[in-house]
Coordinates of C-alpha atoms and ligand atoms in Angstrom, one line a residue:
M1 CA -11.9 -110.1 -151.1
S2 CA -9.1 -111.8 -149.3
Q3 CA -9.4 -112.3 -145.5
D4 CA -6.4 -109.9 -145.0
T5 CA -8.1 -107.1 -146.9
Q6 CA -11.3 -107.7 -145.0
A7 CA -9.4 -107.5 -141.7
S8 CA -7.6 -104.4 -142.6
E9 CA -11.0 -102.7 -143.3
M10 CA -12.2 -103.4 -139.8
T11 CA -11.2 -101.6 -136.6
D12 CA -11.8 -102.4 -133.0
G13 CA -12.4 -100.7 -129.6
F14 CA -8.7 -100.7 -128.8
H15 CA -7.8 -98.7 -131.9
L16 CA -10.8 -96.4 -131.7
V17 CA -9.8 -95.3 -128.2
I18 CA -6.2 -94.7 -129.4
D19 CA -7.3 -92.9 -132.5
A20 CA -9.7 -90.7 -130.6
L21 CA -7.0 -89.6 -128.2
K22 CA -4.5 -89.0 -130.9
L23 CA -7.0 -87.1 -133.0
N24 CA -7.2 -84.7 -130.1
G25 CA -3.5 -84.2 -129.8
I26 CA -3.1 -86.5 -126.8
D27 CA 0.2 -88.3 -127.2
T28 CA 1.0 -89.7 -123.7
I29 CA -0.7 -92.1 -121.3
F30 CA 0.3 -92.6 -117.7
G31 CA -0.9 -95.9 -116.3
L32 CA -0.4 -99.4 -115.1
P33 CA -1.2 -102.3 -117.3
G34 CA -3.4 -105.3 -116.3
I35 CA -6.7 -106.9 -117.1
P36 CA -8.5 -105.6 -119.2
I37 CA -6.3 -102.8 -120.5
T38 CA -2.9 -104.5 -121.0
D39 CA -3.3 -104.7 -124.7
L40 CA -4.5 -101.1 -124.9
T41 CA -1.1 -100.0 -123.4
R42 CA 0.8 -102.2 -125.9
K43 CA -1.2 -101.1 -128.9
A44 CA -1.1 -97.4 -127.9
Q45 CA 2.7 -97.7 -127.7
A46 CA 2.7 -99.5 -131.1
E47 CA 0.6 -96.6 -132.5
G48 CA 3.3 -94.1 -131.5
M49 CA 1.9 -92.9 -128.1
R50 CA 4.2 -92.5 -125.2
V51 CA 3.0 -95.0 -122.5
I52 CA 4.6 -94.4 -119.1
S53 CA 3.9 -97.3 -116.8
F54 CA 4.0 -96.8 -113.0
R55 CA 4.2 -99.1 -110.0
H56 CA 1.0 -97.8 -108.4
E57 CA -2.0 -96.1 -110.1
Q58 CA -2.2 -93.2 -107.6
H59 CA 1.1 -91.9 -109.0
A60 CA 0.1 -92.5 -112.6
G61 CA -3.0 -90.4 -111.7
N62 CA -0.9 -87.7 -110.1
A63 CA 1.3 -87.7 -113.2
A64 CA -1.8 -87.2 -115.4
A65 CA -3.0 -84.4 -113.3
A66 CA 0.3 -82.6 -113.3
A67 CA 0.6 -83.1 -117.1
G68 CA -2.9 -81.5 -117.4
F69 CA -1.7 -78.5 -115.5
L70 CA 1.5 -78.2 -117.4
T71 CA 0.1 -78.7 -120.9
A72 CA -3.5 -77.5 -120.7
K73 CA -4.5 -80.7 -122.3
P74 CA -6.2 -83.4 -120.2
G75 CA -3.6 -85.8 -118.7
I76 CA -4.6 -89.4 -119.2
C77 CA -4.4 -92.0 -116.5
L78 CA -5.2 -95.6 -117.5
T79 CA -6.0 -98.2 -114.9
V80 CA -7.4 -101.7 -114.5
S81 CA -10.8 -102.3 -112.9
A82 CA -11.8 -102.1 -109.2
P83 CA -8.6 -101.8 -107.1
G84 CA -6.6 -100.1 -109.9
F85 CA -9.5 -97.7 -110.5
L86 CA -9.8 -97.0 -106.8
N87 CA -6.1 -96.3 -106.6
G88 CA -6.4 -93.8 -109.4
L89 CA -9.4 -92.2 -107.8
T90 CA -7.5 -90.2 -105.1
A91 CA -5.5 -88.5 -107.9
L92 CA -8.8 -87.9 -109.9
A93 CA -10.4 -86.2 -106.9
N94 CA -7.2 -84.3 -106.2
A95 CA -7.1 -83.1 -109.8
T96 CA -10.7 -81.9 -109.6
T97 CA -10.0 -80.1 -106.3
N98 CA -7.0 -78.4 -107.8
C99 CA -8.8 -77.5 -111.1
F100 CA -6.3 -79.6 -113.2
P101 CA -7.7 -81.2 -116.3
M102 CA -7.3 -85.0 -116.3
I103 CA -9.1 -88.1 -117.5
L104 CA -9.1 -91.3 -115.6
I105 CA -9.8 -94.1 -118.0
S106 CA -10.4 -97.5 -116.3
G107 CA -11.3 -100.8 -117.7
S108 CA -14.2 -102.4 -115.9
S109 CA -16.0 -105.7 -115.6
E110 CA -19.1 -106.7 -117.5
R111 CA -22.2 -104.5 -116.9
E112 CA -24.6 -107.5 -117.1
V113 CA -22.7 -109.2 -114.3
V114 CA -21.9 -106.1 -112.2
D115 CA -25.5 -104.8 -112.2
L116 CA -26.9 -108.2 -111.1
Q117 CA -24.1 -108.4 -108.5
Q118 CA -23.2 -111.9 -109.6
G119 CA -19.6 -111.6 -108.6
D120 CA -17.4 -110.8 -111.6
Y121 CA -13.6 -110.6 -111.6
E122 CA -13.0 -107.2 -109.9
E123 CA -16.6 -106.4 -109.8
M124 CA -17.5 -102.8 -109.0
D125 CA -19.9 -100.1 -110.2
Q126 CA -17.1 -97.8 -111.0
L127 CA -19.1 -95.1 -112.7
A128 CA -21.3 -94.6 -109.7
I129 CA -18.3 -94.4 -107.3
A130 CA -16.4 -92.0 -109.5
K131 CA -19.3 -89.6 -110.1
P132 CA -19.2 -87.5 -106.9
L133 CA -15.4 -87.3 -107.0
C134 CA -15.0 -85.6 -110.4
K135 CA -16.5 -83.1 -112.8
A136 CA -18.1 -85.6 -115.1
A137 CA -18.2 -89.3 -115.6
F138 CA -19.1 -91.3 -118.7
R139 CA -19.3 -94.9 -119.8
V140 CA -19.0 -96.2 -123.3
L141 CA -20.8 -99.5 -124.2
H142 CA -20.5 -99.5 -128.0
A143 CA -17.4 -99.1 -130.2
Q144 CA -19.2 -96.6 -132.4
D145 CA -19.7 -94.3 -129.3
I146 CA -16.0 -94.2 -128.4
G147 CA -15.5 -91.0 -130.3
V148 CA -18.3 -89.2 -128.5
G149 CA -17.2 -90.6 -125.1
V150 CA -13.6 -89.3 -125.6
A151 CA -14.8 -86.0 -126.9
R152 CA -17.2 -85.5 -124.0
A153 CA -14.4 -86.4 -121.6
I154 CA -12.0 -83.9 -123.1
R155 CA -14.5 -81.1 -123.2
S156 CA -15.6 -81.7 -119.7
A157 CA -12.0 -81.7 -118.4
L158 CA -11.0 -78.5 -120.1
S159 CA -14.1 -76.3 -120.4
G160 CA -14.9 -73.7 -117.7
R161 CA -13.2 -74.6 -114.5
P162 CA -10.9 -77.5 -115.4
G163 CA -11.1 -80.7 -113.5
G164 CA -11.0 -84.5 -113.5
V165 CA -13.2 -86.7 -115.6
Y166 CA -13.9 -90.4 -115.4
L167 CA -14.3 -92.6 -118.5
D168 CA -15.5 -96.1 -117.9
L169 CA -14.6 -98.7 -120.6
P170 CA -15.9 -102.2 -120.0
A171 CA -13.7 -105.0 -121.1
K172 CA -16.0 -106.2 -123.9
L173 CA -15.8 -102.8 -125.6
F174 CA -12.1 -103.3 -126.6
S175 CA -12.7 -106.3 -128.8
Q176 CA -15.8 -105.0 -130.5
T177 CA -15.2 -104.4 -134.2
M178 CA -16.7 -102.2 -136.8
P179 CA -15.8 -101.1 -140.3
A180 CA -12.7 -98.9 -140.2
E181 CA -14.1 -96.1 -142.3
A182 CA -17.2 -95.8 -140.2
G183 CA -15.0 -96.0 -137.1
Q184 CA -12.9 -93.0 -138.3
R185 CA -16.1 -91.1 -139.1
S186 CA -17.4 -91.7 -135.6
L187 CA -14.4 -89.9 -134.0
I188 CA -14.7 -86.3 -133.0
K189 CA -11.9 -83.7 -133.0
V190 CA -13.0 -81.3 -130.2
V191 CA -13.1 -77.8 -131.5
E192 CA -12.2 -75.1 -129.0
P193 CA -12.7 -77.1 -125.7
A194 CA -11.8 -74.0 -123.6
P195 CA -13.1 -71.0 -125.5
R196 CA -12.4 -67.5 -124.3
Q197 CA -15.1 -66.2 -122.1
L198 CA -15.2 -62.4 -122.1
P199 CA -16.2 -60.5 -119.0
A200 CA -19.3 -58.2 -119.2
P201 CA -18.2 -54.6 -119.7
E202 CA -20.2 -53.4 -116.7
S203 CA -18.3 -55.9 -114.5
V204 CA -15.0 -54.5 -115.8
A205 CA -16.1 -51.0 -115.1
R206 CA -17.2 -51.9 -111.6
A207 CA -13.8 -53.5 -110.9
L208 CA -11.9 -50.5 -112.2
D209 CA -14.0 -48.1 -110.2
L210 CA -13.1 -50.0 -107.0
L211 CA -9.4 -50.2 -107.9
R212 CA -9.3 -46.5 -108.7
T213 CA -10.4 -45.5 -105.2
A214 CA -8.1 -48.0 -103.4
K215 CA -5.5 -46.6 -101.1
R216 CA -3.8 -49.9 -100.4
P217 CA -4.6 -52.2 -103.3
L218 CA -3.2 -55.8 -103.6
I219 CA -3.3 -58.4 -106.4
L220 CA -3.4 -62.0 -105.3
L221 CA -2.4 -64.5 -108.0
G222 CA -3.5 -68.1 -107.7
K223 CA -2.7 -71.3 -109.6
G224 CA -5.7 -70.6 -111.8
A225 CA -3.7 -67.6 -113.2
A226 CA -0.7 -69.8 -113.8
Y227 CA -2.9 -72.4 -115.5
A228 CA -4.6 -69.7 -117.7
R229 CA -1.3 -68.9 -119.5
A230 CA -2.1 -65.2 -119.4
D231 CA 1.5 -64.4 -118.4
E232 CA 2.0 -61.3 -120.4
A233 CA -1.5 -59.9 -119.5
V234 CA -0.8 -60.5 -115.8
R235 CA 2.6 -58.8 -116.0
A236 CA 0.9 -55.8 -117.8
L237 CA -1.7 -55.6 -115.0
V238 CA 0.9 -55.5 -112.3
E239 CA 3.2 -53.1 -114.1
T240 CA 0.6 -50.8 -115.5
S241 CA -1.2 -50.4 -112.1
G242 CA 2.0 -50.6 -110.0
I243 CA 0.0 -52.7 -107.5
P244 CA 2.0 -55.0 -105.3
Y245 CA 1.1 -58.7 -105.7
L246 CA 1.2 -61.9 -103.7
P247 CA 1.6 -65.2 -105.6
M248 CA 0.0 -68.3 -104.1
S249 CA 2.5 -71.2 -104.0
M250 CA 1.9 -72.5 -107.5
A251 CA 1.6 -69.0 -109.0
K252 CA 5.2 -68.3 -107.9
G253 CA 7.3 -67.4 -110.9
L254 CA 4.3 -66.2 -112.9
L255 CA 6.3 -63.0 -112.4
P256 CA 9.8 -63.6 -111.1
D257 CA 9.7 -63.8 -107.3
T258 CA 12.5 -61.1 -107.4
H259 CA 10.1 -58.6 -109.1
E260 CA 10.1 -55.3 -107.2
L261 CA 6.3 -55.4 -106.8
S262 CA 6.3 -58.9 -105.2
A263 CA 5.0 -58.6 -101.7
S264 CA 5.8 -62.2 -100.7
A265 CA 8.4 -61.1 -98.1
A266 CA 5.7 -58.9 -96.5
R267 CA 2.8 -61.3 -96.8
S268 CA 1.2 -60.8 -93.3
Y269 CA 1.5 -57.1 -93.6
V270 CA -0.2 -56.8 -97.0
L271 CA -3.0 -59.2 -96.2
A272 CA -3.8 -57.4 -93.1
E273 CA -3.4 -53.9 -94.4
A274 CA -4.8 -54.0 -98.0
D275 CA -8.1 -52.2 -98.5
V276 CA -9.0 -53.6 -102.0
V277 CA -7.8 -57.1 -103.0
L278 CA -8.0 -58.3 -106.6
L279 CA -8.1 -62.1 -106.7
V280 CA -6.9 -63.6 -109.9
G281 CA -7.5 -67.3 -110.2
A282 CA -7.3 -67.9 -106.4
R283 CA -10.1 -69.1 -104.1
L284 CA -10.6 -67.7 -100.6
N285 CA -10.3 -71.2 -99.1
W286 CA -8.4 -72.4 -96.0
L287 CA -5.1 -71.5 -97.7
L288 CA -6.2 -67.8 -97.5
S289 CA -7.9 -68.1 -94.1
H290 CA -11.3 -67.8 -95.9
G291 CA -10.7 -64.1 -96.5
K292 CA -11.6 -63.4 -92.8
G293 CA -10.2 -62.9 -89.4
K294 CA -6.9 -61.5 -88.1
T295 CA -4.9 -62.6 -91.1
W296 CA -7.0 -60.2 -93.1
G297 CA -6.9 -57.4 -90.6
A298 CA -10.5 -57.8 -89.5
D299 CA -9.7 -55.3 -86.7
K300 CA -8.6 -52.7 -89.2
G301 CA -11.9 -52.1 -91.1
A302 CA -13.6 -53.7 -94.0
K303 CA -11.8 -54.9 -97.1
Q304 CA -13.3 -55.1 -100.6
F305 CA -12.7 -57.8 -103.0
I306 CA -12.6 -58.0 -106.8
Q307 CA -12.5 -61.6 -108.0
I308 CA -11.6 -62.9 -111.4
D309 CA -12.8 -66.5 -111.9
I310 CA -14.2 -68.6 -114.7
A311 CA -16.6 -70.3 -112.2
P312 CA -19.5 -67.9 -111.3
T313 CA -20.4 -70.0 -108.3
E314 CA -17.0 -69.4 -106.7
I315 CA -18.1 -65.8 -106.0
D316 CA -19.2 -65.0 -102.4
S317 CA -18.1 -68.5 -101.3
N318 CA -16.5 -67.1 -98.1
V319 CA -17.0 -63.4 -98.0
A320 CA -18.9 -60.8 -100.1
I321 CA -17.2 -60.0 -103.4
A322 CA -17.8 -56.4 -104.3
A323 CA -16.8 -56.8 -107.9
P324 CA -17.0 -60.2 -109.5
L325 CA -15.4 -60.5 -112.9
I326 CA -16.5 -63.7 -114.6
G327 CA -14.6 -65.0 -117.5
D328 CA -11.2 -66.5 -118.5
I329 CA -8.3 -64.8 -116.8
G330 CA -6.6 -63.8 -120.1
S331 CA -9.7 -61.9 -121.2
C332 CA -10.6 -60.4 -117.8
V333 CA -7.0 -59.2 -117.1
A334 CA -6.7 -57.8 -120.6
A335 CA -10.0 -55.9 -120.2
L336 CA -8.7 -54.4 -117.0
V337 CA -5.4 -53.4 -118.5
Q338 CA -7.2 -51.9 -121.5
G339 CA -9.6 -50.0 -119.2
M340 CA -6.7 -48.6 -117.3
G341 CA -5.2 -47.1 -120.4
S342 CA -2.0 -45.1 -120.3
S343 CA -2.9 -42.5 -117.7
W344 CA -3.9 -44.9 -114.9
P345 CA -2.4 -43.6 -111.6
K346 CA 0.1 -46.0 -110.1
A347 CA -0.7 -47.4 -106.7
P348 CA -0.1 -44.9 -103.9
A349 CA 3.7 -44.5 -103.2
D350 CA 3.4 -44.6 -99.4
W351 CA 1.7 -48.0 -99.6
V352 CA 4.2 -49.4 -102.1
G353 CA 7.1 -47.8 -100.2
G354 CA 5.9 -49.2 -96.9
I355 CA 5.8 -52.7 -98.3
A356 CA 9.3 -52.3 -99.8
D357 CA 10.7 -51.3 -96.4
R358 CA 9.1 -54.3 -94.7
K359 CA 10.4 -56.6 -97.4
D360 CA 13.9 -55.3 -97.0
K361 CA 13.8 -55.8 -93.2
N362 CA 12.4 -59.3 -93.5
Q363 CA 14.8 -60.3 -96.3
T364 CA 17.8 -59.1 -94.3
K365 CA 16.6 -61.1 -91.3
M366 CA 16.1 -64.2 -93.6
A367 CA 19.5 -63.7 -95.2
A368 CA 21.2 -64.0 -91.7
T369 CA 19.2 -67.2 -90.9
L370 CA 20.1 -68.7 -94.3
A371 CA 23.8 -67.8 -93.9
A372 CA 24.2 -69.9 -90.7
N373 CA 26.0 -73.2 -91.1
P374 CA 24.7 -75.5 -88.3
S375 CA 25.8 -79.1 -88.2
P376 CA 23.8 -81.1 -88.9
M377 CA 22.1 -79.0 -91.5
N378 CA 18.7 -77.4 -90.7
F379 CA 16.0 -76.7 -93.2
H380 CA 17.3 -73.2 -93.8
S381 CA 20.9 -74.0 -94.5
A382 CA 19.9 -76.9 -96.8
L383 CA 17.5 -74.7 -98.7
R384 CA 20.2 -72.1 -99.3
A385 CA 21.8 -74.7 -101.6
V386 CA 18.5 -75.5 -103.3
R387 CA 17.7 -71.8 -103.7
D388 CA 21.0 -71.2 -105.5
I389 CA 20.6 -74.2 -107.7
V390 CA 17.1 -73.2 -108.8
K391 CA 18.3 -69.6 -109.5
A392 CA 21.0 -71.1 -111.7
H393 CA 18.5 -73.4 -113.5
P394 CA 15.3 -71.3 -113.8
D395 CA 13.8 -73.7 -116.4
A396 CA 13.9 -76.7 -114.0
V397 CA 10.6 -77.7 -112.6
L398 CA 10.5 -77.8 -108.8
V399 CA 8.2 -80.4 -107.1
N400 CA 7.7 -79.9 -103.4
E401 CA 5.9 -81.7 -100.7
G402 CA 6.2 -82.3 -96.9
A403 CA 5.3 -80.3 -93.9
N404 CA 8.3 -78.2 -92.8
T405 CA 10.0 -79.1 -96.1
L406 CA 7.0 -77.6 -98.0
D407 CA 6.7 -74.4 -95.9
F408 CA 10.3 -73.5 -95.9
T409 CA 10.9 -74.3 -99.5
R410 CA 8.0 -72.3 -100.6
S411 CA 9.2 -69.2 -98.7
I412 CA 12.9 -69.5 -99.3
V413 CA 13.3 -70.8 -102.9
D414 CA 12.5 -68.1 -105.5
M415 CA 10.9 -69.1 -108.8
Y416 CA 11.6 -67.2 -112.0
K417 CA 9.3 -68.6 -114.6
P418 CA 5.6 -69.5 -114.8
R419 CA 4.4 -73.1 -114.1
K420 CA 7.7 -74.2 -112.7
R421 CA 6.5 -75.1 -109.2
L422 CA 4.2 -78.1 -108.5
D423 CA 3.2 -78.8 -105.0
V424 CA 0.6 -80.2 -102.6
G425 CA -2.1 -77.9 -103.8
T426 CA -5.5 -77.2 -102.5
W427 CA -5.7 -80.2 -100.2
G428 CA -2.2 -80.0 -99.0
I429 CA -2.0 -83.7 -100.0
M430 CA 1.0 -85.9 -99.5
G431 CA 2.1 -88.4 -102.1
I432 CA 2.2 -86.3 -105.3
G433 CA 6.0 -86.2 -105.3
M434 CA 7.2 -88.9 -107.8
G435 CA 4.1 -88.8 -109.9
F436 CA 4.4 -85.1 -110.5
S437 CA 8.1 -85.4 -111.1
V438 CA 7.7 -88.1 -113.7
A439 CA 5.0 -86.0 -115.5
A440 CA 7.1 -82.8 -115.4
A441 CA 10.1 -84.6 -116.8
V442 CA 8.1 -86.3 -119.5
V443 CA 6.0 -83.4 -120.7
T444 CA 8.6 -80.5 -120.3
G445 CA 11.8 -82.3 -121.1
Q446 CA 13.4 -80.0 -118.5
P447 CA 15.3 -81.1 -115.4
V448 CA 13.1 -81.8 -112.4
I449 CA 14.1 -81.1 -108.8
A450 CA 11.9 -82.8 -106.1
I451 CA 12.3 -81.4 -102.6
E452 CA 10.7 -84.0 -100.4
G453 CA 10.1 -84.4 -96.7
D454 CA 11.2 -87.9 -95.7
S455 CA 7.6 -88.7 -94.7
A456 CA 6.1 -87.3 -98.0
F457 CA 8.7 -89.2 -100.1
G458 CA 7.5 -92.5 -98.6
F459 CA 4.1 -92.2 -100.2
S460 CA 5.5 -92.5 -103.7
G461 CA 9.1 -93.7 -103.2
M462 CA 8.7 -96.9 -105.2
E463 CA 8.3 -94.7 -108.3
V464 CA 12.1 -94.1 -108.3
E465 CA 12.2 -97.3 -110.3
T466 CA 9.9 -95.6 -112.9
I467 CA 12.2 -92.6 -112.9
C468 CA 15.2 -95.0 -113.5
R469 CA 13.4 -97.1 -116.1
Y470 CA 12.6 -94.1 -118.3
N471 CA 16.0 -92.5 -117.4
L472 CA 14.3 -89.2 -116.5
P473 CA 16.3 -86.2 -115.4
V474 CA 14.9 -86.1 -111.9
C475 CA 16.9 -85.1 -108.9
V476 CA 15.1 -86.1 -105.7
V477 CA 16.3 -84.5 -102.5
V478 CA 15.0 -86.2 -99.4
F479 CA 15.1 -83.9 -96.3
N480 CA 15.8 -86.6 -93.8
N481 CA 15.1 -85.7 -90.2
N482 CA 14.1 -89.2 -89.2
G483 CA 10.4 -88.7 -88.9
V484 CA 7.2 -87.0 -89.5
Y485 CA 7.7 -83.3 -88.5
R486 CA 10.8 -84.4 -86.4
G487 CA 12.6 -87.5 -85.5
T488 CA 12.7 -87.0 -81.7
D489 CA 9.2 -87.9 -80.5
V490 CA 9.1 -90.5 -77.7
N491 CA 6.5 -93.3 -77.0
M492 CA 4.4 -91.8 -74.3
S493 CA 3.6 -95.3 -72.9
G494 CA 7.2 -96.0 -72.3
G495 CA 6.8 -99.2 -74.4
T496 CA 9.4 -100.5 -76.9
D497 CA 7.6 -99.3 -80.1
V498 CA 8.9 -96.0 -81.4
A499 CA 6.6 -93.1 -81.4
P500 CA 4.1 -93.0 -84.3
T501 CA 5.9 -90.1 -86.0
V502 CA 9.4 -91.6 -85.9
F503 CA 11.1 -93.5 -88.7
V504 CA 14.2 -95.7 -88.9
K505 CA 17.1 -93.5 -87.9
G506 CA 19.8 -92.9 -90.4
A507 CA 17.7 -94.4 -93.2
R508 CA 19.7 -94.8 -96.5
Y509 CA 17.2 -93.4 -98.9
E510 CA 19.9 -92.9 -101.5
M511 CA 20.3 -96.6 -101.9
M512 CA 16.7 -96.8 -103.2
M513 CA 17.8 -95.0 -106.3
Q514 CA 21.0 -97.0 -106.5
A515 CA 19.0 -100.2 -106.4
F516 CA 17.6 -99.4 -109.9
G517 CA 20.7 -98.0 -111.5
G518 CA 20.4 -94.4 -110.6
V519 CA 22.8 -92.2 -108.6
G520 CA 22.5 -92.1 -104.8
V521 CA 24.3 -89.5 -102.7
V522 CA 24.4 -88.5 -99.1
A523 CA 24.8 -84.8 -98.3
H524 CA 25.7 -83.6 -94.8
T525 CA 26.5 -80.0 -95.6
P526 CA 25.0 -77.3 -97.9
D527 CA 28.1 -77.5 -100.0
E528 CA 27.7 -81.2 -100.5
L529 CA 24.1 -80.8 -101.3
H530 CA 24.8 -78.0 -103.8
A531 CA 27.5 -80.1 -105.5
A532 CA 25.3 -83.2 -105.8
M533 CA 22.4 -81.2 -107.2
A534 CA 24.6 -79.4 -109.7
E535 CA 26.0 -82.8 -110.8
A536 CA 22.5 -84.3 -111.1
I537 CA 21.3 -81.5 -113.3
A538 CA 24.5 -81.5 -115.4
S539 CA 24.3 -85.3 -116.0
G540 CA 20.6 -85.6 -116.3
R541 CA 20.8 -88.9 -114.5
P542 CA 18.1 -90.0 -112.0
T543 CA 19.6 -89.0 -108.7
L544 CA 18.4 -89.2 -105.1
I545 CA 20.2 -87.1 -102.5
N546 CA 19.7 -88.1 -98.9
A547 CA 20.1 -84.7 -97.2
I548 CA 20.7 -85.2 -93.5
I549 CA 18.8 -82.7 -91.5
D550 CA 18.9 -82.1 -87.8
E551 CA 16.3 -84.4 -86.3
T552 CA 15.3 -81.8 -83.8
A553 CA 14.5 -79.3 -86.6
G554 CA 10.9 -78.9 -87.7
T555 CA 7.7 -77.9 -86.0
E556 CA 4.5 -79.9 -85.5
S557 CA 2.5 -79.8 -88.8
G558 CA 4.7 -77.1 -90.2
R559 CA 2.7 -73.8 -90.6
I560 CA -0.7 -75.4 -90.1
T561 CA -0.2 -76.4 -86.5
S562 CA -3.5 -74.6 -85.7
L563 CA -5.4 -77.4 -87.6
N564 CA -3.9 -80.1 -85.4
P565 CA -6.2 -80.4 -82.3
T566 CA -3.5 -80.4 -79.6
A567 CA -0.3 -80.2 -81.7
G568 CA 1.5 -83.0 -79.9
K569 CA 1.1 -81.4 -76.4
K570 CA 1.1 -84.1 -73.7
Ligands
LIG601 P1 -4.6 -71.2 -105.3 O1 -4.7 -72.5 -104.5 O2 -3.3 -71.0 -106.0 O3 -5.1 -70.1 -104.5 P2 -7.1 -72.1 -106.5 O4 -6.9 -73.5 -107.0 O5 -7.7 -71.9 -105.1 O6 -5.7 -71.3 -106.5 O7 -8.0 -71.2 -107.5 C1 -7.9 -71.4 -108.8 C2 -9.1 -70.7 -109.4 O8 -8.8 -70.4 -110.8 C3 -10.4 -71.6 -109.4 O9 -11.4 -71.0 -108.7 C4 -10.7 -71.8 -110.9 O10 -12.1 -71.8 -111.2 C5 -10.0 -70.6 -111.5 N1 -9.5 -70.8 -112.9 C6 -8.9 -71.8 -113.4 N2 -8.6 -71.6 -114.7 C7 -9.1 -70.4 -115.0 C8 -9.2 -69.6 -116.2 N3 -8.6 -70.0 -117.4 N4 -9.8 -68.4 -116.2 C9 -10.4 -68.0 -115.0 N5 -10.3 -68.7 -113.9 C10 -9.7 -69.9 -113.9

C-alpha cells in the first residue's frame, strides 16, 4: 500500500468534527480563528461549510444564537481557548436565557496541564466555568467520541426547552487520527432531536373548560410560540376562538400586527381587565410584571391562567397556573383548536368591541404624534420612516436594541410575518445588534434592518467590518442623540469630564461603514431617512445611516425607569 493510500484511509479530529456537524445538517459556523481552532475554520471552509469570522467572539456567539432561533437548528459559535471562550460565554448564557438553541465550541488547553494548574497557554477549566451558564456541557477527549459529543450537544440544544450547550475540544483532539471508515461509523445522525410532545387529554379539557367560561379572555404569545413554528395553528386558535391576543416583542408578526384581534394598542387595558389569560410560549417574568400587581389589575379581582409550555417546571413560577398544558406548542394549540370544534362560541362581543374602541382611540393619538415633524427629528418622527419601510418590505428582518430606541420601535413599527423581529430578549441585553444582523442576513438571505440606539450600537459596532467583508444586505440605522438615554446630562461635580451618559457630540457613525467600503449616510429628516433606507434595501449594500435625533429626546432607562434606583434624580 502506498503512503498516499494509507493517508487517505485515515481521518483526524478536525475532519470528524466537520463531518459530524455536516451529517446533522449544520452548514454554517460563526467564530473567530486562533489557537487551537484556526485550522478547523480553514478545513471547514474547504469542506464546503460557510465560516463567518467575526472581530469579537461575543458577536459570533450572538450570531449563533440568532441563527438557532431563526433556523431551529443549533447555531454554532467556534472560539479559541480561555479569553475567546469567555467572550463567547455571554452569548451562550444569553441564548440559554432566551431558549435559543446554540452550541459554543471552544478549543481548550491540555487537560493534564490544566488540571495540575501548571500554567498552560490560555489555561482555564472551561468546562467547569461553562456548566452553570448553559443547558449542558460536554468535553471530548478521543477522536472516536466526537460523533457522540456532537450528537449529545445537538440533542441537548434542541430537545425540550431549547438552549445553549458548551462543547469543549482540547487542542490535542484535532490531530488525533483514526481509520476513516471507523471514523465515519462513529458519527451519529441525530434522529428527531425535538420530537412532538403531546399534551395530556385531561389537561386540554381543563384548559378548554376555563376558556369556555371566560368573559374577558386574552391570548399572550411569546417568542416560544414564534420559535415553535406553529404559525397556522396559532392563527387558527385566535380566529376560531375570536380571542384578542397580545404578542411579546419577538412574537410580533406571528400574526400580522394589523390583525383585527391584536390588542397591542390596548395593552395596559387588556392586561388589567382580562379574566382568563392563555400564555403560549411566554414566561411570567419581569417583562410581564411577574403576572402580578397593578399591571395585571390586582385590584379588579383574581385572574386565571392557562399556560402552554414545553418545560413543566415553568408552571407556577410566579403565580398559580389554573390549567397547565405541557407539550410542544404546535401539538398543544392544535389540541385546543380541535377541542373547540366548529361550534365554539366566539369571545364575548362587548369585550372584543371595548378593546377595538380603545385601540382606535390610542392609534388616533399615536398617528398625530407620528405625523409631527420636529427638527431635529425625535424618536417618533424617525420611526415613522422606519415603519413605512418595514411595511413595504415585510420579509426584511428587523433587529432592534437600545433603551428608548427599543421601546419606541417595538410599539411603533408593525411586523407582518413570523420570526422577523430579533431584539434584546429576556435579559434586555445590549450588544446583540451586529451579531444578530449578520446571522439574519446569512441564514435568511433577506435584507436586514438594524434599528440601534447610539449606545447599544457601540457594543458591537466593530462588526460593521464583518458586514462589509461578507457584503451583507444590512442597513444599520443609528439613532444618534449623543448619549445613553439622552445627550444632555451634565457632570454634577462641575468638573471637565462629560457626564457618564454623554458621548462625543455630533459623532460621525456613518464613517465607520465608509471606512470598510460600505455606504454611510447622514439623515436629518424622516424623508432623508426613508430615502436612505429604501436605497439601502434596493442596493443590498452594507449601509449605516446616522439618524440625527434631538439630544433632549428620550427618557431615563426608557420604559424600565422603575428598575433604576433613583432614575437620575439629583
Ligand atoms: P417572551 O420573552 O416572548 O415572553 P419567553 O422567552 O419568556 O418568551 O418564553 C418562551 C417559553 O417558550 C419558554 O418558557 C420555553 O420553555 C417555551 N418554549 C420554547 N419552545 C417551545 C415549544 N416548541 N413548545 C412549547 N414551549 C416552548
